[in-house]
XYZ file of C-alpha atoms in Angstrom:
698
model
C 103.787 79.057 124.840
C 101.520 76.721 122.901
C 102.919 78.044 119.632
C 106.530 77.719 120.738
C 106.474 74.350 122.522
C 106.685 72.238 119.351
C 109.335 74.280 117.543
C 112.888 73.040 117.055
C 115.506 75.390 118.512
C 118.624 73.387 117.682
C 119.982 76.207 115.554
C 119.227 78.974 118.040
C 122.896 79.473 118.920
C 122.854 82.503 116.613
C 121.489 84.420 119.608
C 123.455 82.593 122.295
C 121.052 79.644 122.690
C 118.261 82.061 123.509
C 115.936 82.250 120.532
C 112.879 81.504 122.662
C 113.771 84.176 125.198
C 114.411 86.716 122.476
C 111.096 85.871 120.806
C 109.431 86.628 124.140
C 111.361 89.921 124.366
C 110.203 90.749 120.845
C 106.551 90.219 121.788
C 106.906 92.311 124.953
C 108.574 95.131 123.060
C 105.723 95.283 120.558
C 103.165 95.097 123.344
C 104.912 98.027 125.042
C 104.957 99.968 121.752
C 101.213 99.557 121.228
C 100.207 99.968 124.877
C 101.393 103.557 125.035
C 101.667 105.479 128.273
C 99.212 103.337 130.221
C 101.228 100.105 130.199
C 104.451 100.707 128.308
C 106.463 101.571 131.428
C 106.926 97.889 132.294
C 109.537 97.491 129.539
C 112.897 99.244 129.280
C 114.019 99.516 125.633
C 116.767 96.981 124.950
C 119.174 99.659 123.697
C 118.907 101.643 126.947
C 119.249 98.432 128.957
C 122.503 97.687 127.125
C 123.889 101.109 128.035
C 122.923 100.737 131.707
C 124.382 97.223 131.865
C 127.706 98.341 130.384
C 128.241 101.576 132.349
C 127.341 100.133 135.759
C 130.593 98.163 135.730
C 129.552 94.579 134.951
C 132.095 93.047 132.552
C 134.072 89.953 131.605
C 135.691 89.789 135.051
C 132.369 89.765 136.932
C 131.939 86.510 138.870
C 128.851 84.314 138.721
C 128.265 84.669 142.466
C 128.124 88.471 142.294
C 124.638 89.900 142.678
C 122.549 92.271 140.590
C 119.285 93.785 141.816
C 116.456 95.798 140.257
C 113.992 97.262 142.747
C 111.456 98.145 140.021
C 112.191 95.342 137.586
C 109.075 95.462 135.390
C 109.312 92.595 132.916
C 112.928 91.907 133.902
C 114.522 92.948 130.625
C 116.980 95.365 132.274
C 118.062 92.739 134.814
C 118.662 90.178 132.083
C 120.710 92.585 129.963
C 122.842 93.454 132.997
C 123.446 89.828 133.959
C 124.267 88.953 130.342
C 127.299 91.277 130.473
C 128.957 88.752 132.814
C 130.221 85.786 130.754
C 128.991 83.212 133.284
C 125.873 85.098 134.346
C 125.080 86.549 137.775
C 122.834 85.960 140.750
C 119.648 87.919 140.012
C 117.250 89.628 142.425
C 114.287 91.873 141.727
C 110.993 93.234 142.942
C 107.936 94.403 141.020
C 104.768 96.066 142.314
C 102.301 95.138 139.552
C 101.078 91.536 139.732
C 100.696 91.018 135.982
C 104.094 92.570 135.261
C 105.654 90.436 138.015
C 104.310 87.366 136.196
C 105.888 88.634 132.954
C 109.220 88.994 134.746
C 109.080 85.482 136.198
C 108.320 84.003 132.769
C 111.045 86.137 131.202
C 113.594 84.780 133.696
C 112.594 81.189 132.999
C 112.670 81.616 129.216
C 116.148 83.150 129.443
C 117.527 80.295 131.533
C 117.490 82.138 134.880
C 115.006 79.918 136.742
C 116.706 80.588 140.099
C 116.298 84.372 139.878
C 114.457 85.764 142.909
C 111.733 88.098 141.678
C 109.557 89.314 144.544
C 106.119 90.878 144.416
C 105.224 94.103 146.208
C 105.842 97.838 146.529
C 109.599 98.363 146.779
C 109.404 101.639 148.712
C 106.731 100.803 151.287
C 107.209 97.039 151.455
C 110.666 95.901 150.311
C 110.986 92.111 150.354
C 114.762 91.869 150.313
C 115.620 92.981 153.854
C 117.626 92.006 156.922
C 115.472 93.073 159.830
C 114.885 96.808 159.490
C 117.741 97.244 156.982
C 117.780 96.543 153.256
C 119.709 93.614 151.811
C 122.745 94.777 149.869
C 124.056 93.808 146.438
C 127.108 94.224 144.241
C 125.188 95.996 141.467
C 121.837 97.764 141.232
C 120.157 98.673 137.942
C 116.792 100.358 137.846
C 114.289 102.155 135.624
C 111.647 103.163 138.184
C 108.398 104.928 137.297
C 109.090 108.634 136.938
C 107.957 111.204 139.527
C 105.497 108.966 141.415
C 103.231 111.172 143.507
C 101.949 108.474 145.859
C 105.322 106.889 146.677
C 105.034 107.414 150.429
C 101.466 106.099 150.866
C 101.718 103.363 153.493
C 105.374 104.050 154.308
C 105.924 102.873 157.886
C 109.609 101.881 157.941
C 112.444 103.808 156.289
C 114.944 100.910 156.316
C 117.790 103.414 156.666
C 117.202 104.895 153.222
C 116.617 108.550 154.012
C 119.559 109.540 156.204
C 120.522 112.181 153.614
C 117.037 113.685 153.498
C 113.394 112.764 152.991
C 112.246 113.120 149.357
C 109.277 115.458 148.745
C 105.905 113.933 149.417
C 104.664 114.356 145.822
C 107.746 113.167 143.920
C 109.343 109.754 144.381
C 112.392 110.053 142.108
C 114.876 110.460 144.959
C 113.109 107.753 146.962
C 114.123 105.226 144.319
C 117.625 106.699 143.959
C 118.193 106.506 147.727
C 116.747 102.977 147.775
C 119.329 101.999 145.133
C 122.147 103.628 147.125
C 121.143 101.924 150.373
C 120.896 98.559 148.569
C 124.582 98.659 147.596
C 127.375 96.855 149.365
C 130.358 98.875 150.604
C 131.959 98.683 147.130
C 128.711 98.439 145.161
C 127.727 100.301 142.007
C 124.356 101.373 140.625
C 122.889 102.873 137.459
C 119.413 104.373 137.752
C 117.300 105.863 134.948
C 115.525 109.004 136.127
C 113.967 112.187 134.690
C 116.318 115.153 134.284
C 114.578 116.924 137.165
C 116.655 115.003 139.714
C 119.704 116.862 138.395
C 118.480 120.384 139.079
C 115.329 120.528 141.233
C 115.881 122.454 144.447
C 114.611 122.516 148.036
C 114.601 119.054 149.652
C 115.822 117.335 146.503
C 118.607 119.881 146.114
C 119.741 119.185 149.682
C 119.784 115.427 149.076
C 121.726 115.896 145.853
C 124.269 118.090 147.655
C 124.801 115.467 150.359
C 125.284 112.675 147.806
C 127.800 114.781 145.882
C 129.730 115.794 148.994
C 130.112 112.144 149.922
C 131.284 111.233 146.417
C 128.514 108.739 145.715
C 127.625 110.146 142.257
C 130.204 108.932 139.753
C 128.557 110.233 136.613
C 125.481 111.408 134.735
C 124.499 110.484 131.168
C 121.832 112.562 129.423
C 119.696 110.513 127.006
C 117.574 111.609 124.015
C 113.907 112.425 124.513
C 111.116 110.005 123.614
C 113.087 106.777 124.118
C 110.744 105.179 126.624
C 107.316 103.665 126.134
C 105.704 105.161 129.236
C 106.781 108.767 128.691
C 108.182 111.099 126.049
C 110.307 113.244 128.370
C 114.106 113.002 128.208
C 115.759 110.929 130.907
C 119.230 110.493 132.327
C 121.262 107.705 133.874
C 122.685 108.484 137.291
C 125.664 106.260 138.105
C 126.416 105.672 141.784
C 129.690 104.174 143.032
C 130.456 103.530 146.691
C 133.836 101.908 146.051
C 135.730 105.100 145.208
C 133.400 107.570 146.884
C 135.865 108.874 149.484
C 138.502 109.865 146.925
C 136.107 111.134 144.247
C 136.797 114.719 143.223
C 134.707 115.008 140.064
C 131.583 113.862 138.240
C 131.837 112.570 134.673
C 129.061 113.935 132.461
C 127.913 112.817 129.024
C 125.401 114.676 126.858
C 124.144 111.929 124.520
C 120.842 113.697 123.817
C 121.454 114.106 120.073
C 122.523 110.569 119.185
C 119.464 108.612 118.050
C 117.363 107.582 115.077
C 113.605 107.965 114.568
C 111.772 104.637 114.773
C 108.056 105.047 114.208
C 106.692 107.396 116.846
C 109.638 106.788 119.185
C 113.350 107.532 119.139
C 115.883 104.721 119.379
C 119.580 104.511 120.188
C 121.664 103.117 117.317
C 124.548 100.706 117.804
C 126.970 103.592 117.284
C 125.222 105.693 119.936
C 125.431 102.868 122.475
C 129.087 102.188 121.697
C 130.014 105.872 121.894
C 128.255 106.387 125.240
C 129.841 103.285 126.750
C 133.332 103.985 125.366
C 133.242 107.599 126.482
C 131.941 106.903 129.980
C 133.963 103.801 130.809
C 137.197 105.377 129.564
C 136.280 108.793 130.991
C 137.143 110.421 127.659
C 136.600 114.187 127.290
C 134.936 115.020 123.956
C 134.106 118.599 122.971
C 130.372 119.196 123.138
C 129.732 115.639 124.334
C 131.489 114.779 127.590
C 133.786 116.100 130.285
C 135.023 115.398 133.768
C 133.557 118.176 135.914
C 135.561 119.007 139.060
C 133.604 118.957 142.292
C 134.867 122.474 142.961
C 133.011 123.690 139.860
C 129.833 121.869 140.881
C 130.039 123.269 144.405
C 130.763 126.798 143.175
C 128.197 129.373 144.218
C 126.955 129.891 140.647
C 126.140 126.183 140.312
C 125.297 125.288 143.923
C 125.388 121.515 143.299
C 123.088 121.785 140.308
C 123.918 118.926 137.898
C 121.932 120.166 134.899
C 124.127 118.956 132.040
C 123.945 122.089 129.800
C 125.607 124.046 132.633
C 128.780 122.077 132.058
C 128.611 120.843 128.447
C 127.667 123.073 125.523
C 126.363 120.662 122.887
C 124.669 123.335 120.784
C 125.688 123.734 117.171
C 127.825 126.831 116.518
C 125.723 129.668 115.126
C 126.082 130.301 111.403
C 126.807 134.043 111.483
C 126.359 136.445 108.594
C 129.477 138.543 107.888
C 128.549 142.200 107.247
C 131.934 143.059 105.719
C 131.576 140.240 103.213
C 128.096 141.459 102.299
C 129.430 144.994 101.848
C 132.725 144.331 100.102
C 132.462 140.753 98.814
C 134.469 137.626 99.499
C 133.969 134.570 101.701
C 135.141 135.002 105.328
C 138.243 132.962 106.085
C 136.814 131.956 109.455
C 133.987 130.145 107.617
C 136.542 128.360 105.430
C 138.733 127.537 108.446
C 135.704 126.025 110.193
C 135.945 123.251 107.575
C 139.474 122.353 108.682
C 138.599 118.672 109.188
C 137.940 118.494 105.441
C 141.156 120.316 104.545
C 143.152 117.961 106.793
C 141.758 115.012 104.868
C 141.836 116.701 101.439
C 144.723 119.225 101.609
C 144.829 119.877 97.861
C 141.146 120.737 97.645
C 141.282 123.969 99.645
C 143.868 125.553 97.333
C 142.003 124.251 94.282
C 138.765 125.955 95.368
C 139.839 129.207 97.053
C 142.286 132.062 96.506
C 142.989 135.149 98.672
C 140.879 138.248 98.016
C 141.813 140.626 100.850
C 142.780 140.451 104.491
C 140.542 137.858 106.188
C 138.593 137.010 103.030
C 138.913 134.680 100.026
C 137.046 134.020 96.814
C 136.245 130.930 94.774
C 138.668 130.073 91.992
C 135.986 128.053 90.176
C 132.345 128.534 89.311
C 129.882 127.216 91.883
C 128.638 124.676 89.329
C 132.121 123.133 89.252
C 132.602 122.732 93.010
C 131.129 119.217 93.171
C 133.274 118.015 90.285
C 136.399 119.399 91.961
C 135.462 117.859 95.317
C 134.679 114.414 93.914
C 137.242 114.152 91.134
C 139.995 116.771 91.379
C 140.647 117.381 95.069
C 142.494 114.254 96.141
C 139.371 112.382 97.238
C 140.562 109.328 95.298
C 143.579 109.084 97.637
C 141.392 109.229 100.718
C 139.046 106.647 99.216
C 142.014 104.389 98.518
C 143.188 104.779 102.126
C 139.715 103.943 103.445
C 139.453 100.938 101.137
C 142.863 99.706 102.302
C 141.851 99.950 105.957
C 138.682 97.928 105.286
C 140.646 95.390 103.228
C 143.232 94.933 105.982
C 140.512 94.646 108.626
C 138.584 92.030 106.670
C 141.761 90.084 105.850
C 142.585 89.955 109.563
C 139.221 88.352 110.332
C 138.624 86.315 107.172
C 139.940 83.124 108.769
C 137.551 83.534 111.722
C 134.617 84.047 109.355
C 135.728 81.078 107.278
C 135.831 78.934 110.420
C 132.129 79.468 111.238
C 130.614 76.266 112.587
C 127.731 75.113 114.744
C 129.513 76.301 117.915
C 130.268 79.847 116.746
C 128.936 82.641 118.974
C 127.879 85.272 116.416
C 127.332 88.023 118.971
C 130.882 87.590 120.272
C 132.181 87.477 116.711
C 130.494 90.700 115.610
C 131.592 92.416 118.824
C 135.186 91.586 117.928
C 134.683 92.663 114.317
C 133.029 95.929 115.323
C 135.511 96.899 118.006
C 138.465 96.224 115.715
C 136.939 98.153 112.811
C 136.218 101.084 115.095
C 139.786 101.038 116.426
C 141.298 101.029 112.920
C 139.313 104.117 111.884
C 140.117 106.221 114.952
C 143.129 107.753 113.215
C 141.410 108.239 109.843
C 140.910 111.983 109.213
C 137.401 113.326 108.629
C 135.570 110.016 109.064
C 133.833 109.454 112.392
C 134.775 105.948 113.520
C 131.334 105.477 115.079
C 129.632 106.213 111.744
C 131.819 103.520 110.162
C 130.939 101.149 113.004
C 127.232 101.811 112.400
C 127.596 100.806 108.754
C 128.909 97.409 109.849
C 126.238 96.964 112.527
C 123.392 97.975 110.200
C 124.586 95.398 107.674
C 124.999 92.826 110.423
C 121.478 93.401 111.762
C 119.900 93.477 108.301
C 121.767 90.731 106.418
C 124.921 89.258 107.878
C 123.366 87.906 111.062
C 120.780 85.957 109.050
C 123.538 84.626 106.796
C 125.405 83.460 109.876
C 122.340 81.755 111.301
C 121.661 79.970 108.009
C 125.259 78.768 107.720
C 125.355 77.556 111.323
C 122.093 75.666 110.874
C 123.321 73.951 107.691
C 126.750 73.145 109.124
C 125.133 71.800 112.298
C 123.221 69.358 110.050
C 126.430 68.173 108.382
C 125.893 70.245 105.236
C 128.301 72.658 103.517
C 128.525 76.307 102.442
C 127.534 75.201 98.930
C 124.399 73.546 100.317
C 123.496 76.704 102.248
C 123.858 78.695 99.013
C 121.389 76.554 97.060
C 118.085 78.091 95.927
C 114.807 77.065 97.501
C 111.261 77.502 96.289
C 109.409 80.477 97.723
C 106.984 79.935 100.558
C 103.391 80.288 99.408
C 100.488 80.552 101.869
C 97.409 80.266 99.677
C 94.963 80.437 102.601
C 96.198 83.861 103.678
C 97.164 84.846 100.127
C 100.726 85.533 101.197
C 103.910 84.694 99.340
C 107.600 85.567 99.433
C 109.023 87.895 96.833
C 111.091 85.659 94.526
C 114.737 86.344 93.678
C 114.456 84.375 90.434
C 111.564 83.148 88.272
C 111.895 80.333 85.752
C 109.218 79.628 83.162
C 105.927 81.401 82.565
C 102.261 81.080 83.406
C 101.240 78.069 85.471
C 104.566 76.368 84.904
C 106.476 79.283 86.432
C 108.707 78.319 89.364
C 109.752 80.941 91.907
C 113.043 80.679 93.795
C 114.504 82.350 96.868
C 118.272 82.612 97.346
C 118.837 83.363 101.038
C 122.630 83.284 101.154
C 123.866 84.093 97.633
C 121.679 86.521 95.637
C 121.495 85.903 91.854
C 123.290 89.160 91.029
C 126.456 87.822 92.688
C 126.350 84.681 90.534
C 125.770 86.757 87.418
C 128.551 89.212 88.253
C 131.079 86.427 88.826
C 130.181 83.903 86.121
C 127.809 85.464 83.595
C 129.028 89.024 83.091
C 129.067 88.750 79.275
C 125.519 87.411 79.206
C 124.403 90.244 81.504
C 126.083 92.768 79.207
C 124.070 91.346 76.288
C 120.851 91.652 78.308
C 121.754 95.258 79.196
C 122.376 96.016 75.521
C 118.984 94.639 74.483
C 117.251 96.475 77.330
C 118.877 99.708 76.137
C 117.537 99.046 72.633
C 114.104 98.340 74.114
C 114.270 101.612 76.035
C 115.137 103.496 72.840
C 112.285 101.791 70.956
C 109.837 102.651 73.748
C 110.986 106.287 73.802
C 110.468 106.504 70.045
C 106.908 105.140 70.323
C 106.044 107.511 73.175
C 107.541 110.488 71.356
C 105.589 109.708 68.176
C 102.359 109.291 70.146
C 102.887 112.577 71.991
C 103.284 114.376 68.663
C 100.756 112.604 66.440
C 98.410 110.710 68.784
C 97.017 113.575 70.824
C 93.548 115.032 70.415
C 92.894 116.516 66.927
C 96.218 115.116 65.628
C 96.399 112.685 62.695
C 96.458 109.551 64.856
C 94.209 110.616 67.727
C 92.148 107.453 67.140
C 95.239 105.217 67.411
C 95.860 105.836 71.134
C 94.016 104.399 74.109
C 92.745 106.255 77.190
C 96.305 106.543 78.468
C 97.553 108.159 75.278
C 99.487 105.034 74.246
C 99.550 103.421 70.795
C 98.193 99.878 70.508
C 98.801 97.697 67.492
C 95.071 97.070 67.104
C 94.141 100.769 67.105
C 96.985 101.769 64.756
C 96.003 98.968 62.325
C 92.409 100.186 62.375
C 93.541 103.724 61.468
C 95.613 102.287 58.573
C 92.577 100.427 57.228
C 90.453 103.586 57.380
C 93.198 105.686 55.712
C 93.527 103.098 52.911
C 89.777 103.114 52.393
C 89.542 106.911 52.324
C 92.761 107.494 50.387
C 94.182 109.704 53.181
C 97.844 109.453 52.219
C 99.151 111.729 54.979
C 97.404 109.774 57.747
C 98.409 106.486 56.102
C 102.097 107.428 56.047
C 101.996 108.620 59.634
C 100.134 105.501 60.806
C 102.539 103.164 58.958
C 105.448 104.921 60.676
C 103.707 104.460 64.042
C 103.057 100.778 63.294
C 106.705 100.297 62.415
C 107.726 101.808 65.754
C 105.200 99.675 67.665
C 106.408 96.512 65.904
C 110.027 97.438 66.633
C 109.172 97.874 70.311
C 107.365 94.509 70.402
C 110.324 92.800 68.755
C 112.799 94.472 71.115
C 110.694 93.465 74.110
C 110.490 89.869 72.893
C 114.239 89.702 72.268
C 115.103 91.162 75.679
C 112.669 88.819 77.443
C 114.092 85.721 75.724
C 117.689 86.637 76.533
C 116.759 87.449 80.158
C 115.008 84.073 80.460
C 118.119 82.351 79.123
C 120.271 84.247 81.625
C 117.944 83.235 84.480
C 118.183 79.580 83.409
C 121.980 79.800 83.261
C 122.049 81.482 86.688
C 119.959 78.734 88.254
C 122.203 76.109 86.684
C 125.307 77.798 88.132
C 123.993 77.337 91.662
C 124.076 73.583 91.104
C 127.689 73.776 89.944
C 129.020 75.738 92.944
C 131.739 74.036 94.959
C 132.203 74.674 98.653
C 135.189 76.920 97.918
C 133.134 78.857 95.364
C 130.374 79.472 97.907
C 132.842 80.576 100.590
C 134.555 83.006 98.238
C 131.285 84.502 97.007
C 129.838 84.988 100.506
C 133.004 86.274 102.161
C 134.516 88.343 99.345
C 131.770 89.258 96.884
C 129.031 89.709 99.458
C 130.231 90.564 102.975
C 133.549 92.242 102.204
C 132.366 94.107 99.113
C 129.160 95.328 100.752
C 130.853 96.598 103.912
C 133.532 98.325 101.814
C 130.847 100.007 99.696
C 128.933 101.129 102.801
C 132.038 102.656 104.361
C 132.861 104.357 101.055
C 129.355 105.825 101.047
C 130.264 107.600 104.298
C 133.167 109.306 102.498
C 130.868 110.289 99.652
C 128.207 111.667 102.007
C 130.771 113.786 103.860
C 132.125 115.152 100.587
C 128.647 116.121 99.412
C 128.063 117.837 102.766
C 131.207 119.895 102.105
C 129.956 120.757 98.612
C 126.612 121.890 100.060
C 128.343 124.144 102.586
C 130.592 125.728 99.955
C 127.542 126.316 97.742
C 125.797 127.964 100.682
C 128.735 130.298 101.351
C 129.275 131.038 97.664
C 125.639 131.954 97.090
C 125.429 133.935 100.348
C 128.277 136.280 99.401
C 127.990 136.096 95.609
C 126.824 139.706 95.359
C 127.705 142.691 97.520
C 125.032 145.027 98.854
C 126.290 147.676 96.412
C 125.837 145.334 93.442
C 122.353 144.388 94.628
C 121.517 148.085 95.115
C 122.736 148.912 91.577
C 120.638 146.086 90.151
C 117.622 147.314 92.145
C 117.989 150.862 90.792
C 118.264 149.538 87.238
C 115.077 147.519 87.680
C 113.290 150.487 89.248
C 114.253 152.616 86.239
C 112.887 150.004 83.843
C 109.612 149.800 85.777
C 109.337 153.600 85.741
C 109.922 153.719 81.957
C 107.218 151.052 81.398
C 104.776 153.016 83.563
C 105.574 156.212 81.646
C 105.109 154.389 78.320
C 101.616 153.408 79.453
C 100.833 157.076 80.100
C 100.528 156.715 83.858
C 101.901 159.515 85.963
C 104.115 158.338 88.804
């Protein structure tokens, strides 16, 4: 707090006027990461909190006077994410057992502008603070990430507060105690989302009976399976159980999502990506069936004798990858099985000409390659219609960006970047839903990765400058790099002018130098590239000569240093010795080496001078930029071009994946067993003849 109290947060609107609160979240997240299992459970990862907040039902229509409650609120991050889904906020309630963590939650509420939030201290199960007599207070929404499988949950439990009418949870496992607490804390039309270990879905005995009663009464709306190792306090996979009292009477199914495979590695933990969050939320809120990912499971199927109210997700959703089977007939008689080719139908739908270009019929049920395996990549990238698909993808991105260019151009101090990128992302995702082959969520991730890495910072910089009465051109101007001599730290410069002590280092936060060069100094860059190519050739010639004549016991072994490289001083010394001794062969070789060294030095000097001139011209161009220039460069050359290139890279990656699969199939069935057997016999005969030639009896 001492560090933050003197900082200016006038430009913090880039995070919804909450830079201080988000800095606090950042510190807590890193504390959770480094605390490990002993303390990390107080913090729910922000990505998981976003999923819980969005699937519980809080949205743009949620009123400010509606209530949200977390009975095991930890540092309060889950509560804050849930309340933030309502445009005008919500009335927040919570309880936390640990005193130190309760203090974190109170501070977190204050720093995020929720000073009136009621965060109580105490054990939620044995001593709930939000009660009406011997009944629990009720709320519109409950979100919770309680500690998993608490063994001592019932210690000191004197009053049930009406929580266990559907069964008493087992004495040594508190998962259902928290779930039933959440259910009892809901109003008649309330909704809850609770993070729990997968065991609550399938464990039997008392827990199985409770689960059956909840299902029969229609309280369980859905289950979302999450990847393993997301949480700081445990590495086991968890799930989100969604409760809904409003439509319980008429509920005839449970919507299940298996999101266990959608994540990215982040250090020693897994993390949900933006695309994973969006896909989970879209799928659940729209109740969309997706093969191998989600389905609406009828209650009759759940209640069937073979399932007996077991909610283990793999019983209902098969998310396993199809097995890559070996075809015995293909191994015996040759050919690639048509069913393996047909399994790539998504590619053939997008690239219809490519299938016929690569394959031709061989016999019933089997085909063969028309081209050599070495040519498959060339056909896929250049001769299979990929250019048409790329053009279609580029057009979609162009149309999308054109539709939002005016909004991006209108950025000012009052812009809400998070709302803006939400609109951009949702619209981009929608436009790519009908694009064959490409997964719209992969495209969405490309935008969000660029937003998180670059575009958000650009937005913040522009908003700060515009808030101060400056312009886009001002925001694009270079600044000197930050140097901290005491800690021996410095920024990596984007451009360096001068040399030695007079060298000046510049940072270009908004417009990188390569964009200026590409737009205004392309000819000069081409000249630099030409000289660098000549330098490369000169260097290769020197290295080649040294490798032939400068090695040990060669003519110029004394002309190379410890790294086997010629130096002008050493080569000159060899020339002087050869002159003195009359060694004409060494003299000629050394003079040739000296000529190559001098040519390399001259090429290096020429390239350096031209590069310095280009750097000077680049720096000068920044000073000449108009506001319209800066806007065009940032919007068109930077944002639009980069996003288009990233989306195109998705097309390229998919095409290379197709090439890899075709290579795998081609190599797998390249030779029949008979051909391999013939080759084996031929080799055995050769070995036998060699053994006989050596006079060894077999």
